[in-house]
Amino acid sequence: MRHGKKFNHLSRTASHRNAMLSNMAGSLILSKRITTTVAKAKALRKYVEPLLTKSKEDTTHNRRIVFSSLKNKEVLKELFDEVATKIANRPGGYTRIIKLGSRLGDDAEMALIELVDYNEMLLGGGEDKKEKKTTRRSRRGGGSKSASTKSDSSAKEAKETKEEAPKKEAKKEESPKTEAKGAEAPKAAAKKEEAPKAEKKETKSDDKSDEKKGDE
């Protein structure tokens, strides 16, 4: 029996275990969530959370301490530039472990370990979503607010239709007048054409009278 066992050795030597946890921590910081066994996830939580706490204070000393564990410049930049600003207001508990069941091959318990502040589904779906307003309908007398608003809108629509009806009738009455004006226009043109004809008749009669006088 192993008394005073403070951490899980994961059936590995110290160098192998540290290299594995360093690689898993880098993958967690870059991908924000990884799938592994429950034992490794619990060991990774103890390994990575102190590093996340160090990243809150961006100093050269803290960067060197974190780099000695992660040994990757890309992971270090991602941690101090983006992840640190995301977890700045969280006092601890930066990771979450969700059990996924057993693996088919060796029946090992699997789990998903992720950064808490990057899961928008469990945080309430994000801040952009608006809350839906619910209205309650009652079958008893008095009606609800929605029914009263509908009745008010229907009354307004009825008034508008009543006001528009006389306007449409007035437009219909004006239309025959315009038609009459259009009919009078050809009549005036016909009168203008008759006037030159009358003048021609008068000139012909004058010519005949002059010829009679000449014969006399």
Coordinates of C-alpha atoms in Angstrom, one line a residue:
M1 CA 0.0 0.0 0.0
R2 CA 1.3 3.4 -1.0
H3 CA 0.8 5.8 1.9
G4 CA 0.9 9.6 1.5
K5 CA 0.2 9.5 -2.3
K6 CA -0.2 13.2 -3.1
F7 CA -0.5 13.0 -6.9
N8 CA -1.0 10.4 -9.6
H9 CA 2.2 9.2 -11.3
L10 CA 0.2 8.0 -14.3
S11 CA 2.5 5.0 -14.6
R12 CA 5.3 7.1 -16.0
T13 CA 8.7 8.4 -14.9
A14 CA 9.0 12.0 -13.8
S15 CA 10.5 13.3 -17.1
H16 CA 7.9 11.5 -19.2
R17 CA 5.1 12.7 -17.0
N18 CA 6.3 16.4 -17.1
A19 CA 6.8 16.3 -20.9
M20 CA 3.3 14.9 -21.4
L21 CA 1.6 17.4 -19.1
S22 CA 3.5 20.3 -20.8
N23 CA 2.3 19.2 -24.2
M24 CA -1.3 18.7 -22.9
A25 CA -1.2 22.2 -21.3
G26 CA -0.1 23.8 -24.6
S27 CA -2.8 22.0 -26.5
L28 CA -5.4 23.2 -23.9
I29 CA -4.3 26.8 -24.2
L30 CA -4.3 26.8 -28.0
S31 CA -7.5 24.7 -28.6
K32 CA -9.3 25.8 -25.4
R33 CA -10.6 22.2 -24.9
I34 CA -9.1 18.7 -25.3
T35 CA -10.4 15.1 -24.7
T36 CA -8.4 12.8 -22.6
T37 CA -8.8 10.3 -19.7
V38 CA -10.2 11.4 -16.4
A39 CA -6.9 10.7 -14.6
K40 CA -4.9 12.7 -17.0
A41 CA -7.5 15.5 -16.9
K42 CA -7.3 15.8 -13.1
A43 CA -3.4 15.8 -13.3
L44 CA -3.5 18.5 -16.0
R45 CA -5.8 20.7 -14.0
K46 CA -3.3 20.8 -11.1
Y47 CA -0.5 21.5 -13.6
V48 CA -2.0 24.2 -15.7
E49 CA -4.0 26.3 -13.3
P50 CA -1.0 27.8 -11.5
L51 CA 0.4 28.8 -14.9
L52 CA -2.9 30.5 -15.7
T53 CA -2.7 32.4 -12.4
K54 CA 0.9 33.5 -13.3
S55 CA -0.3 34.8 -16.7
K56 CA -2.6 37.4 -15.1
E57 CA 0.4 39.5 -14.2
D58 CA 2.4 40.1 -17.3
T59 CA 6.0 40.5 -16.2
T60 CA 9.2 39.2 -17.5
H61 CA 9.7 37.0 -14.5
N62 CA 6.3 35.4 -14.8
R63 CA 6.9 34.8 -18.5
R64 CA 10.2 33.0 -17.8
I65 CA 8.6 30.8 -15.2
V66 CA 5.7 29.8 -17.5
F67 CA 8.1 29.3 -20.4
S68 CA 10.2 26.9 -18.3
S69 CA 7.1 24.7 -18.0
L70 CA 5.5 25.1 -21.4
K71 CA 8.6 25.4 -23.6
N72 CA 6.7 26.9 -26.5
K73 CA 6.7 30.5 -27.6
E74 CA 3.4 30.3 -29.5
V75 CA 1.6 28.9 -26.5
L76 CA 3.3 31.6 -24.3
K77 CA 2.1 34.4 -26.5
E78 CA -1.5 33.0 -26.7
L79 CA -1.6 32.6 -22.9
F80 CA -0.4 36.1 -22.0
D81 CA -2.1 38.0 -24.8
E82 CA -5.6 36.5 -25.1
V83 CA -6.2 33.9 -22.4
A84 CA -5.0 36.2 -19.6
T85 CA -7.4 39.0 -20.6
K86 CA -10.3 36.6 -20.7
I87 CA -9.7 35.2 -17.2
A88 CA -8.6 38.5 -15.7
N89 CA -11.7 38.8 -13.5
R90 CA -11.9 35.1 -12.4
P91 CA -10.3 34.4 -9.0
G92 CA -9.7 30.7 -9.8
G93 CA -11.2 27.5 -11.2
Y94 CA -10.2 28.3 -14.8
T95 CA -10.8 24.7 -16.1
R96 CA -13.8 22.4 -16.2
I97 CA -13.9 18.6 -16.5
I98 CA -16.9 17.0 -18.2
K99 CA -17.0 13.1 -18.1
L100 CA -17.9 11.5 -21.4
G101 CA -18.2 7.8 -20.5
S102 CA -15.9 4.9 -21.1
R103 CA -13.6 4.2 -24.1
L104 CA -14.4 1.2 -26.3
G105 CA -10.9 -0.2 -26.5
D106 CA -9.8 -0.5 -22.8
D107 CA -13.0 0.8 -21.1
A108 CA -11.0 3.8 -19.7
E109 CA -13.1 6.7 -18.3
M110 CA -12.9 9.7 -20.8
A111 CA -13.4 13.3 -20.0
L112 CA -13.4 16.7 -21.7
I113 CA -11.3 19.4 -20.1
E114 CA -11.8 23.0 -21.2
L115 CA -11.3 26.6 -20.2
V116 CA -14.4 27.9 -18.5
D117 CA -14.5 31.3 -20.1
Y118 CA -14.4 30.0 -23.6
N119 CA -17.5 27.9 -23.5
E120 CA -20.4 30.2 -24.5
M121 CA -23.0 27.4 -24.5
L122 CA -22.7 26.9 -20.7
L123 CA -22.3 30.6 -20.0
G124 CA -25.8 31.3 -21.2
G125 CA -25.4 31.5 -25.0
G126 CA -23.5 34.8 -25.1
E127 CA -24.5 38.4 -24.4
D128 CA -25.9 39.1 -27.9
K129 CA -29.0 37.0 -27.5
K130 CA -32.1 38.9 -26.5
E131 CA -34.6 37.6 -23.9
K132 CA -37.9 36.5 -25.4
K133 CA -41.0 38.2 -24.0
T134 CA -43.7 35.8 -23.0
T135 CA -47.4 36.7 -22.9
R136 CA -49.9 34.9 -20.7
R137 CA -53.4 34.2 -22.1
S138 CA -56.3 33.7 -19.8
R139 CA -59.6 32.1 -20.8
R140 CA -61.6 34.1 -18.2
G141 CA -63.3 37.5 -18.8
G142 CA -61.3 40.7 -18.9
G143 CA -58.8 39.5 -21.5
S144 CA -55.1 40.0 -21.5
K145 CA -52.9 43.0 -22.6
S146 CA -52.3 41.4 -25.9
A147 CA -56.1 41.2 -26.6
S148 CA -56.5 44.9 -25.6
T149 CA -53.7 46.0 -27.9
K150 CA -55.2 43.9 -30.8
S151 CA -58.6 45.5 -30.2
D152 CA -57.1 49.0 -30.2
S153 CA -55.2 48.3 -33.4
S154 CA -58.4 46.9 -35.1
A155 CA -60.4 50.0 -34.0
K156 CA -57.7 52.3 -35.5
E157 CA -57.8 50.4 -38.8
A158 CA -61.6 50.7 -38.9
K159 CA -61.4 54.5 -38.4
E160 CA -58.8 54.8 -41.1
T161 CA -60.9 52.8 -43.6
K162 CA -63.9 55.0 -42.8
E163 CA -61.9 58.2 -43.4
E164 CA -60.5 56.8 -46.6
A165 CA -63.9 55.8 -48.0
P166 CA -65.3 59.5 -48.5
K167 CA -61.9 60.5 -50.1
K168 CA -62.3 57.6 -52.6
E169 CA -65.9 58.7 -53.4
A170 CA -64.8 62.3 -53.9
K171 CA -62.1 61.1 -56.4
K172 CA -64.8 59.1 -58.3
E173 CA -67.0 62.2 -58.5
E174 CA -64.2 64.3 -59.9
S175 CA -63.4 61.7 -62.6
P176 CA -66.7 62.4 -64.6
K177 CA -65.9 66.1 -64.6
T178 CA -62.5 65.4 -66.1
E179 CA -64.2 63.2 -68.7
A180 CA -66.7 66.0 -69.5
K181 CA -63.8 68.4 -69.9
G182 CA -62.2 66.0 -72.3
A183 CA -65.4 65.7 -74.3
E184 CA -65.7 69.5 -74.5
A185 CA -62.3 69.8 -76.1
P186 CA -63.2 68.1 -79.4
K187 CA -66.4 70.2 -79.6
A188 CA -64.3 73.4 -79.3
A189 CA -62.0 72.2 -82.0
A190 CA -65.0 71.5 -84.2
K191 CA -66.3 75.0 -83.7
K192 CA -62.9 76.4 -84.7
E193 CA -63.1 74.4 -87.9
E194 CA -66.6 75.6 -88.7
A195 CA -65.6 79.3 -88.4
P196 CA -63.2 79.3 -91.4
K197 CA -65.9 77.5 -93.5
A198 CA -68.4 80.3 -92.7
E199 CA -65.9 82.9 -93.7
K200 CA -65.3 81.1 -97.0
K201 CA -69.1 81.1 -97.7
E202 CA -69.3 84.9 -97.0
T203 CA -66.4 85.5 -99.4
K204 CA -68.2 83.4 -102.2
S205 CA -71.4 85.4 -101.7
D206 CA -69.6 88.7 -102.0
D207 CA -67.9 87.5 -105.2
K208 CA -71.3 86.6 -106.7
S209 CA -72.8 90.0 -105.8
D210 CA -69.9 91.8 -107.5
E211 CA -70.3 89.8 -110.7
K212 CA -74.0 90.7 -110.8
K213 CA -73.2 94.4 -110.5
G214 CA -70.6 94.1 -113.3
D215 CA -73.3 92.6 -115.6
E216 CA -75.7 95.4 -114.9

